[in-house]
Amino acid sequence: MTYKARCSALLSWRVTQGARGIRGFSLLEALVAMAIAAMALGTLYRTVGQSSKNAVTVQERVEAAMVARSVLAGALYAEELANQSDGKAGAWRWRVQMQPAVAQWGAPPGRPSPAPQTVARVTVDVMRAEGGDAVLVWTGWKPYRAAP
């Protein structure tokens, strides 16, 4: 079969198939495509919404951590925190709880261990409103000026 004959046969096949074969999308295919697109867009919308909510939550936790660190840094000894068990910093409220504990410090190799020291385990609860749920709980250690 020559090249010209093959081209002629292909052209006649395309003409006969073209009238029946290329019709476009059926209604069912269009509905399925729109349903898939709607599910994808719904998932994307939910993901973006959750991300923005998480960003606000992270910002709140950063602010609460700054308040808690500020409270702990404001006192050198545990007795100073015992006098001020709660307070307010801007829109934040905080509450301090202390528990005495004994800390045993390690020594470098070849040196004797220091004597155990009485310290206070200080927990700072930071919340938005008075009596509300804590946004952040921060724990630190403070030495006593004199043994309790």
Short mmCIF file of N, CA and C in Angstrom, two decimals:
data_model
loop_
_atom_site.label_atom_id
_atom_site.label_comp_id
_atom_site.label_asym_id
_atom_site.label_seq_id
_atom_site.Cartn_x
_atom_site.Cartn_y
_atom_site.Cartn_z
N MET A 1 0.84 -1.16 0.00
CA MET A 1 0.00 0.00 0.00
C MET A 1 0.90 1.23 0.00
N THR A 2 0.56 2.12 -0.85
CA THR A 2 1.39 3.30 -1.01
C THR A 2 1.05 4.32 0.06
N TYR A 3 1.91 5.29 0.12
CA TYR A 3 1.74 6.36 1.11
C TYR A 3 0.43 7.10 0.86
N LYS A 4 0.14 7.38 -0.41
CA LYS A 4 -1.06 8.12 -0.76
C LYS A 4 -2.31 7.31 -0.41
N ALA A 5 -2.27 6.01 -0.60
CA ALA A 5 -3.41 5.16 -0.29
C ALA A 5 -3.63 5.11 1.23
N ARG A 6 -2.53 5.03 2.00
CA ARG A 6 -2.66 5.01 3.46
C ARG A 6 -3.25 6.31 3.99
N CYS A 7 -2.81 7.43 3.44
CA CYS A 7 -3.34 8.73 3.87
C CYS A 7 -4.82 8.83 3.54
N SER A 8 -5.21 8.36 2.39
CA SER A 8 -6.60 8.41 1.98
C SER A 8 -7.46 7.54 2.90
N ALA A 9 -6.98 6.34 3.26
CA ALA A 9 -7.72 5.45 4.15
C ALA A 9 -7.85 6.07 5.55
N LEU A 10 -6.79 6.67 6.04
CA LEU A 10 -6.80 7.31 7.36
C LEU A 10 -7.77 8.48 7.38
N LEU A 11 -7.77 9.27 6.31
CA LEU A 11 -8.66 10.42 6.22
C LEU A 11 -10.12 9.98 6.19
N SER A 12 -10.42 8.94 5.45
CA SER A 12 -11.81 8.48 5.38
C SER A 12 -12.23 7.91 6.73
N TRP A 13 -11.29 7.25 7.46
CA TRP A 13 -11.62 6.71 8.78
C TRP A 13 -11.91 7.86 9.75
N ARG A 14 -11.12 8.93 9.72
CA ARG A 14 -11.32 10.08 10.61
C ARG A 14 -12.65 10.77 10.32
N VAL A 15 -13.01 10.87 9.07
CA VAL A 15 -14.27 11.53 8.72
C VAL A 15 -15.44 10.74 9.24
N THR A 16 -15.40 9.42 9.10
CA THR A 16 -16.53 8.60 9.57
C THR A 16 -16.56 8.54 11.09
N GLN A 17 -15.41 8.47 11.75
CA GLN A 17 -15.37 8.43 13.20
C GLN A 17 -15.64 9.80 13.81
N GLY A 18 -15.27 10.84 13.10
CA GLY A 18 -15.40 12.19 13.63
C GLY A 18 -16.84 12.57 13.91
N ALA A 19 -17.75 12.12 13.09
CA ALA A 19 -19.14 12.49 13.28
C ALA A 19 -19.71 11.82 14.53
N ARG A 20 -19.25 10.59 14.83
CA ARG A 20 -19.80 9.87 15.98
C ARG A 20 -18.90 9.95 17.21
N GLY A 21 -17.57 9.99 17.02
CA GLY A 21 -16.63 9.82 18.13
C GLY A 21 -16.43 11.05 19.00
N ILE A 22 -16.45 12.22 18.46
CA ILE A 22 -16.17 13.42 19.25
C ILE A 22 -17.48 14.12 19.54
N ARG A 23 -17.98 13.90 20.74
CA ARG A 23 -19.27 14.49 21.11
C ARG A 23 -19.13 15.46 22.28
N GLY A 24 -18.06 15.42 23.04
CA GLY A 24 -17.92 16.24 24.24
C GLY A 24 -18.19 15.40 25.47
N PHE A 25 -18.35 16.06 26.61
CA PHE A 25 -18.56 15.35 27.87
C PHE A 25 -20.05 15.11 28.09
N SER A 26 -20.36 13.98 28.70
CA SER A 26 -21.75 13.72 29.05
C SER A 26 -22.06 14.45 30.36
N LEU A 27 -23.30 14.55 30.70
CA LEU A 27 -23.71 15.22 31.92
C LEU A 27 -23.14 14.51 33.14
N LEU A 28 -23.13 13.20 33.13
CA LEU A 28 -22.60 12.43 34.25
C LEU A 28 -21.11 12.71 34.46
N GLU A 29 -20.34 12.77 33.39
CA GLU A 29 -18.92 13.05 33.50
C GLU A 29 -18.68 14.45 34.07
N ALA A 30 -19.48 15.41 33.64
CA ALA A 30 -19.34 16.78 34.14
C ALA A 30 -19.68 16.86 35.63
N LEU A 31 -20.72 16.14 36.06
CA LEU A 31 -21.10 16.13 37.47
C LEU A 31 -20.01 15.48 38.34
N VAL A 32 -19.44 14.39 37.87
CA VAL A 32 -18.37 13.72 38.62
C VAL A 32 -17.16 14.64 38.73
N ALA A 33 -16.81 15.31 37.65
CA ALA A 33 -15.67 16.23 37.68
C ALA A 33 -15.93 17.38 38.66
N MET A 34 -17.15 17.92 38.68
CA MET A 34 -17.45 19.01 39.61
C MET A 34 -17.46 18.51 41.05
N ALA A 35 -17.90 17.29 41.30
CA ALA A 35 -17.90 16.74 42.66
C ALA A 35 -16.47 16.56 43.16
N ILE A 36 -15.59 16.07 42.31
CA ILE A 36 -14.18 15.90 42.69
C ILE A 36 -13.55 17.26 42.98
N ALA A 37 -13.83 18.24 42.13
CA ALA A 37 -13.27 19.59 42.35
C ALA A 37 -13.81 20.19 43.64
N ALA A 38 -15.09 19.98 43.95
CA ALA A 38 -15.68 20.51 45.18
C ALA A 38 -15.04 19.88 46.41
N MET A 39 -14.78 18.57 46.37
CA MET A 39 -14.12 17.92 47.50
C MET A 39 -12.70 18.43 47.69
N ALA A 40 -11.98 18.62 46.60
CA ALA A 40 -10.61 19.13 46.69
C ALA A 40 -10.59 20.54 47.24
N LEU A 41 -11.48 21.40 46.77
CA LEU A 41 -11.54 22.78 47.26
C LEU A 41 -11.99 22.83 48.72
N GLY A 42 -12.91 21.96 49.11
CA GLY A 42 -13.34 21.91 50.51
C GLY A 42 -12.20 21.50 51.43
N THR A 43 -11.41 20.54 51.02
CA THR A 43 -10.25 20.12 51.81
C THR A 43 -9.22 21.23 51.90
N LEU A 44 -8.98 21.90 50.80
CA LEU A 44 -8.04 23.02 50.79
C LEU A 44 -8.51 24.14 51.72
N TYR A 45 -9.80 24.47 51.68
CA TYR A 45 -10.36 25.52 52.53
C TYR A 45 -10.20 25.16 54.00
N ARG A 46 -10.48 23.90 54.35
CA ARG A 46 -10.36 23.45 55.73
C ARG A 46 -8.92 23.51 56.20
N THR A 47 -7.99 23.14 55.33
CA THR A 47 -6.57 23.17 55.68
C THR A 47 -6.09 24.60 55.92
N VAL A 48 -6.48 25.51 55.07
CA VAL A 48 -6.08 26.91 55.23
C VAL A 48 -6.68 27.49 56.51
N GLY A 49 -7.93 27.17 56.78
CA GLY A 49 -8.58 27.65 58.01
C GLY A 49 -7.89 27.13 59.26
N GLN A 50 -7.53 25.85 59.25
CA GLN A 50 -6.84 25.27 60.40
C GLN A 50 -5.46 25.88 60.57
N SER A 51 -4.78 26.16 59.47
CA SER A 51 -3.45 26.78 59.55
C SER A 51 -3.52 28.16 60.18
N SER A 52 -4.52 28.95 59.81
CA SER A 52 -4.63 30.29 60.39
C SER A 52 -5.00 30.20 61.87
N LYS A 53 -5.81 29.22 62.23
CA LYS A 53 -6.16 29.03 63.65
C LYS A 53 -4.92 28.62 64.43
N ASN A 54 -4.10 27.73 63.86
CA ASN A 54 -2.87 27.30 64.53
C ASN A 54 -1.91 28.47 64.69
N ALA A 55 -1.86 29.36 63.71
CA ALA A 55 -0.97 30.51 63.81
C ALA A 55 -1.38 31.41 64.97
N VAL A 56 -2.68 31.61 65.19
CA VAL A 56 -3.15 32.41 66.32
C VAL A 56 -2.81 31.71 67.62
N THR A 57 -3.00 30.40 67.69
CA THR A 57 -2.69 29.63 68.89
C THR A 57 -1.20 29.71 69.21
N VAL A 58 -0.36 29.61 68.21
CA VAL A 58 1.08 29.70 68.43
C VAL A 58 1.45 31.09 68.95
N GLN A 59 0.85 32.13 68.39
CA GLN A 59 1.13 33.49 68.84
C GLN A 59 0.72 33.66 70.31
N GLU A 60 -0.44 33.13 70.69
CA GLU A 60 -0.88 33.20 72.08
C GLU A 60 0.11 32.48 73.00
N ARG A 61 0.56 31.31 72.59
CA ARG A 61 1.49 30.55 73.42
C ARG A 61 2.83 31.26 73.55
N VAL A 62 3.27 31.94 72.51
CA VAL A 62 4.53 32.69 72.58
C VAL A 62 4.38 33.84 73.58
N GLU A 63 3.26 34.56 73.51
CA GLU A 63 3.03 35.66 74.46
C GLU A 63 2.94 35.13 75.89
N ALA A 64 2.24 34.01 76.09
CA ALA A 64 2.12 33.43 77.43
C ALA A 64 3.48 32.98 77.95
N ALA A 65 4.32 32.42 77.08
CA ALA A 65 5.66 32.00 77.50
C ALA A 65 6.50 33.21 77.91
N MET A 66 6.35 34.31 77.21
CA MET A 66 7.09 35.52 77.58
C MET A 66 6.65 36.03 78.95
N VAL A 67 5.36 35.96 79.24
CA VAL A 67 4.86 36.38 80.55
C VAL A 67 5.42 35.47 81.64
N ALA A 68 5.37 34.15 81.42
CA ALA A 68 5.87 33.20 82.42
C ALA A 68 7.36 33.38 82.66
N ARG A 69 8.13 33.53 81.60
CA ARG A 69 9.57 33.74 81.76
C ARG A 69 9.86 35.05 82.48
N SER A 70 9.06 36.06 82.22
CA SER A 70 9.23 37.34 82.89
C SER A 70 8.97 37.22 84.39
N VAL A 71 7.93 36.47 84.75
CA VAL A 71 7.62 36.26 86.17
C VAL A 71 8.77 35.55 86.85
N LEU A 72 9.29 34.50 86.23
CA LEU A 72 10.41 33.76 86.83
C LEU A 72 11.68 34.59 86.89
N ALA A 73 11.92 35.40 85.88
CA ALA A 73 13.14 36.21 85.85
C ALA A 73 13.06 37.37 86.84
N GLY A 74 11.86 37.74 87.26
CA GLY A 74 11.69 38.85 88.17
C GLY A 74 12.10 38.55 89.61
N ALA A 75 12.35 37.29 89.90
CA ALA A 75 12.73 36.91 91.26
C ALA A 75 14.01 36.08 91.22
N LEU A 76 14.93 36.44 92.09
CA LEU A 76 16.18 35.69 92.16
C LEU A 76 16.03 34.49 93.08
N TYR A 77 15.29 34.66 94.17
CA TYR A 77 15.10 33.60 95.16
C TYR A 77 13.62 33.23 95.27
N ALA A 78 13.37 32.04 95.78
CA ALA A 78 12.00 31.53 95.91
C ALA A 78 11.17 32.37 96.86
N GLU A 79 11.78 32.94 97.89
CA GLU A 79 11.02 33.75 98.85
C GLU A 79 10.37 34.95 98.17
N GLU A 80 11.02 35.49 97.16
CA GLU A 80 10.46 36.65 96.45
C GLU A 80 9.19 36.27 95.69
N LEU A 81 9.14 35.06 95.18
CA LEU A 81 7.93 34.60 94.48
C LEU A 81 6.82 34.21 95.45
N ALA A 82 7.20 33.79 96.65
CA ALA A 82 6.18 33.40 97.64
C ALA A 82 5.33 34.59 98.04
N ASN A 83 5.90 35.79 98.02
CA ASN A 83 5.14 36.99 98.40
C ASN A 83 4.16 37.42 97.32
N GLN A 84 4.35 36.97 96.11
CA GLN A 84 3.49 37.38 94.99
C GLN A 84 3.01 36.13 94.27
N SER A 85 1.86 35.59 94.71
CA SER A 85 1.40 34.30 94.17
C SER A 85 0.61 34.44 92.88
N ASP A 86 0.14 35.64 92.55
CA ASP A 86 -0.58 35.83 91.29
C ASP A 86 -0.44 37.28 90.86
N GLY A 87 -0.80 37.54 89.61
CA GLY A 87 -0.69 38.90 89.11
C GLY A 87 -1.25 39.02 87.72
N LYS A 88 -1.06 40.20 87.15
CA LYS A 88 -1.59 40.48 85.83
C LYS A 88 -0.51 41.19 85.02
N ALA A 89 -0.40 40.83 83.75
CA ALA A 89 0.53 41.48 82.83
C ALA A 89 -0.21 41.70 81.51
N GLY A 90 -0.67 42.93 81.30
CA GLY A 90 -1.44 43.22 80.09
C GLY A 90 -2.76 42.47 80.14
N ALA A 91 -3.06 41.72 79.09
CA ALA A 91 -4.30 40.94 79.04
C ALA A 91 -4.16 39.58 79.71
N TRP A 92 -2.98 39.27 80.21
CA TRP A 92 -2.69 37.96 80.77
C TRP A 92 -2.75 37.97 82.29
N ARG A 93 -3.21 36.88 82.86
CA ARG A 93 -3.17 36.65 84.30
C ARG A 93 -2.24 35.47 84.53
N TRP A 94 -1.53 35.50 85.66
CA TRP A 94 -0.64 34.40 85.98
C TRP A 94 -0.77 34.04 87.46
N ARG A 95 -0.44 32.78 87.76
CA ARG A 95 -0.51 32.24 89.12
C ARG A 95 0.73 31.40 89.36
N VAL A 96 1.36 31.57 90.53
CA VAL A 96 2.59 30.85 90.86
C VAL A 96 2.28 29.81 91.93
N GLN A 97 2.80 28.61 91.73
CA GLN A 97 2.71 27.55 92.73
C GLN A 97 4.13 27.06 92.99
N MET A 98 4.46 26.86 94.28
CA MET A 98 5.82 26.43 94.63
C MET A 98 5.76 25.17 95.49
N GLN A 99 6.73 24.30 95.27
CA GLN A 99 6.89 23.10 96.07
C GLN A 99 8.37 22.94 96.41
N PRO A 100 8.70 22.76 97.69
CA PRO A 100 10.11 22.57 98.04
C PRO A 100 10.62 21.22 97.51
N ALA A 101 11.85 21.21 97.14
CA ALA A 101 12.48 19.98 96.64
C ALA A 101 13.97 20.03 97.00
N VAL A 102 14.62 18.89 96.92
CA VAL A 102 16.05 18.82 97.18
C VAL A 102 16.75 18.50 95.87
N ALA A 103 17.75 19.30 95.54
CA ALA A 103 18.49 19.11 94.29
C ALA A 103 19.90 18.65 94.61
N GLN A 104 20.32 17.60 93.96
CA GLN A 104 21.68 17.11 94.12
C GLN A 104 22.44 17.47 92.84
N TRP A 105 23.42 18.32 92.96
CA TRP A 105 24.18 18.77 91.81
C TRP A 105 25.34 17.83 91.56
N GLY A 106 25.62 17.58 90.31
CA GLY A 106 26.77 16.75 89.94
C GLY A 106 28.06 17.56 90.02
N ALA A 107 29.16 16.85 90.15
CA ALA A 107 30.47 17.51 90.22
C ALA A 107 31.32 17.04 89.05
N PRO A 108 32.25 17.88 88.62
CA PRO A 108 33.16 17.44 87.57
C PRO A 108 33.99 16.24 88.05
N PRO A 109 34.48 15.42 87.14
CA PRO A 109 35.28 14.26 87.54
C PRO A 109 36.49 14.69 88.39
N GLY A 110 36.72 13.95 89.45
CA GLY A 110 37.87 14.22 90.31
C GLY A 110 37.58 15.20 91.42
N ARG A 111 36.39 15.74 91.50
CA ARG A 111 36.05 16.69 92.56
C ARG A 111 34.92 16.11 93.41
N PRO A 112 34.87 16.49 94.67
CA PRO A 112 33.79 15.97 95.52
C PRO A 112 32.45 16.61 95.15
N SER A 113 31.37 15.87 95.34
CA SER A 113 30.02 16.39 95.05
C SER A 113 29.64 17.44 96.09
N PRO A 114 28.99 18.51 95.66
CA PRO A 114 28.51 19.49 96.64
C PRO A 114 27.34 18.93 97.44
N ALA A 115 27.09 19.53 98.57
CA ALA A 115 25.98 19.10 99.42
C ALA A 115 24.66 19.36 98.71
N PRO A 116 23.65 18.54 98.97
CA PRO A 116 22.33 18.79 98.37
C PRO A 116 21.80 20.17 98.77
N GLN A 117 21.06 20.79 97.88
CA GLN A 117 20.54 22.13 98.12
C GLN A 117 19.02 22.09 98.07
N THR A 118 18.39 22.82 98.98
CA THR A 118 16.94 22.92 98.97
C THR A 118 16.53 24.00 97.98
N VAL A 119 15.68 23.64 97.04
CA VAL A 119 15.21 24.56 96.01
C VAL A 119 13.69 24.50 95.95
N ALA A 120 13.11 25.41 95.23
CA ALA A 120 11.66 25.42 95.03
C ALA A 120 11.37 25.09 93.57
N ARG A 121 10.48 24.16 93.38
CA ARG A 121 9.98 23.89 92.03
C ARG A 121 8.83 24.86 91.80
N VAL A 122 9.04 25.81 90.88
CA VAL A 122 8.08 26.90 90.66
C VAL A 122 7.33 26.62 89.36
N THR A 123 6.00 26.61 89.46
CA THR A 123 5.14 26.42 88.30
C THR A 123 4.33 27.70 88.09
N VAL A 124 4.42 28.25 86.89
CA VAL A 124 3.68 29.47 86.55
C VAL A 124 2.58 29.07 85.55
N ASP A 125 1.33 29.30 85.95
CA ASP A 125 0.19 29.07 85.07
C ASP A 125 -0.20 30.42 84.48
N VAL A 126 -0.25 30.50 83.15
CA VAL A 126 -0.62 31.75 82.47
C VAL A 126 -1.95 31.52 81.77
N MET A 127 -2.90 32.44 82.03
CA MET A 127 -4.24 32.31 81.44
C MET A 127 -4.72 33.65 80.93
N ARG A 128 -5.75 33.63 80.09
CA ARG A 128 -6.31 34.87 79.52
C ARG A 128 -7.19 35.61 80.52
N ALA A 129 -8.04 34.89 81.23
CA ALA A 129 -9.00 35.53 82.14
C ALA A 129 -8.84 34.96 83.54
N GLU A 130 -9.34 35.68 84.50
CA GLU A 130 -9.29 35.24 85.89
C GLU A 130 -10.03 33.91 86.03
N GLY A 131 -9.34 32.91 86.54
CA GLY A 131 -9.95 31.59 86.74
C GLY A 131 -10.14 30.79 85.47
N GLY A 132 -9.65 31.27 84.34
CA GLY A 132 -9.81 30.54 83.08
C GLY A 132 -8.81 29.40 82.97
N ASP A 133 -8.92 28.68 81.88
CA ASP A 133 -7.99 27.58 81.63
C ASP A 133 -6.62 28.14 81.29
N ALA A 134 -5.59 27.42 81.74
CA ALA A 134 -4.22 27.86 81.48
C ALA A 134 -3.88 27.67 80.01
N VAL A 135 -3.35 28.73 79.41
CA VAL A 135 -2.86 28.66 78.04
C VAL A 135 -1.49 28.00 78.03
N LEU A 136 -0.71 28.24 79.11
CA LEU A 136 0.64 27.72 79.19
C LEU A 136 0.98 27.46 80.65
N VAL A 137 1.70 26.36 80.90
CA VAL A 137 2.22 26.05 82.23
C VAL A 137 3.73 25.95 82.08
N TRP A 138 4.45 26.79 82.82
CA TRP A 138 5.91 26.86 82.72
C TRP A 138 6.49 26.48 84.07
N THR A 139 7.47 25.59 84.08
CA THR A 139 8.09 25.15 85.33
C THR A 139 9.55 25.54 85.35
N GLY A 140 9.99 26.02 86.51
CA GLY A 140 11.39 26.38 86.70
C GLY A 140 11.81 26.08 88.13
N TRP A 141 13.05 26.34 88.42
CA TRP A 141 13.61 26.07 89.74
C TRP A 141 14.22 27.35 90.29
N LYS A 142 13.98 27.63 91.58
CA LYS A 142 14.57 28.79 92.25
C LYS A 142 15.18 28.33 93.57
N PRO A 143 16.36 28.82 93.88
CA PRO A 143 16.97 28.46 95.17
C PRO A 143 16.33 29.29 96.29
N TYR A 144 16.40 28.75 97.47
CA TYR A 144 15.98 29.52 98.66
C TYR A 144 17.18 30.32 99.15
N ARG A 145 16.92 31.51 99.66
CA ARG A 145 17.99 32.31 100.25
C ARG A 145 18.45 31.65 101.54
N ALA A 146 17.49 31.18 102.31
CA ALA A 146 17.75 30.41 103.54
C ALA A 146 16.88 29.17 103.47
N ALA A 147 17.30 28.08 104.11
CA ALA A 147 16.53 26.83 104.05
C ALA A 147 15.15 27.07 104.62
N PRO A 148 14.11 26.51 103.99
CA PRO A 148 12.73 26.74 104.47
C PRO A 148 12.45 26.00 105.76
#
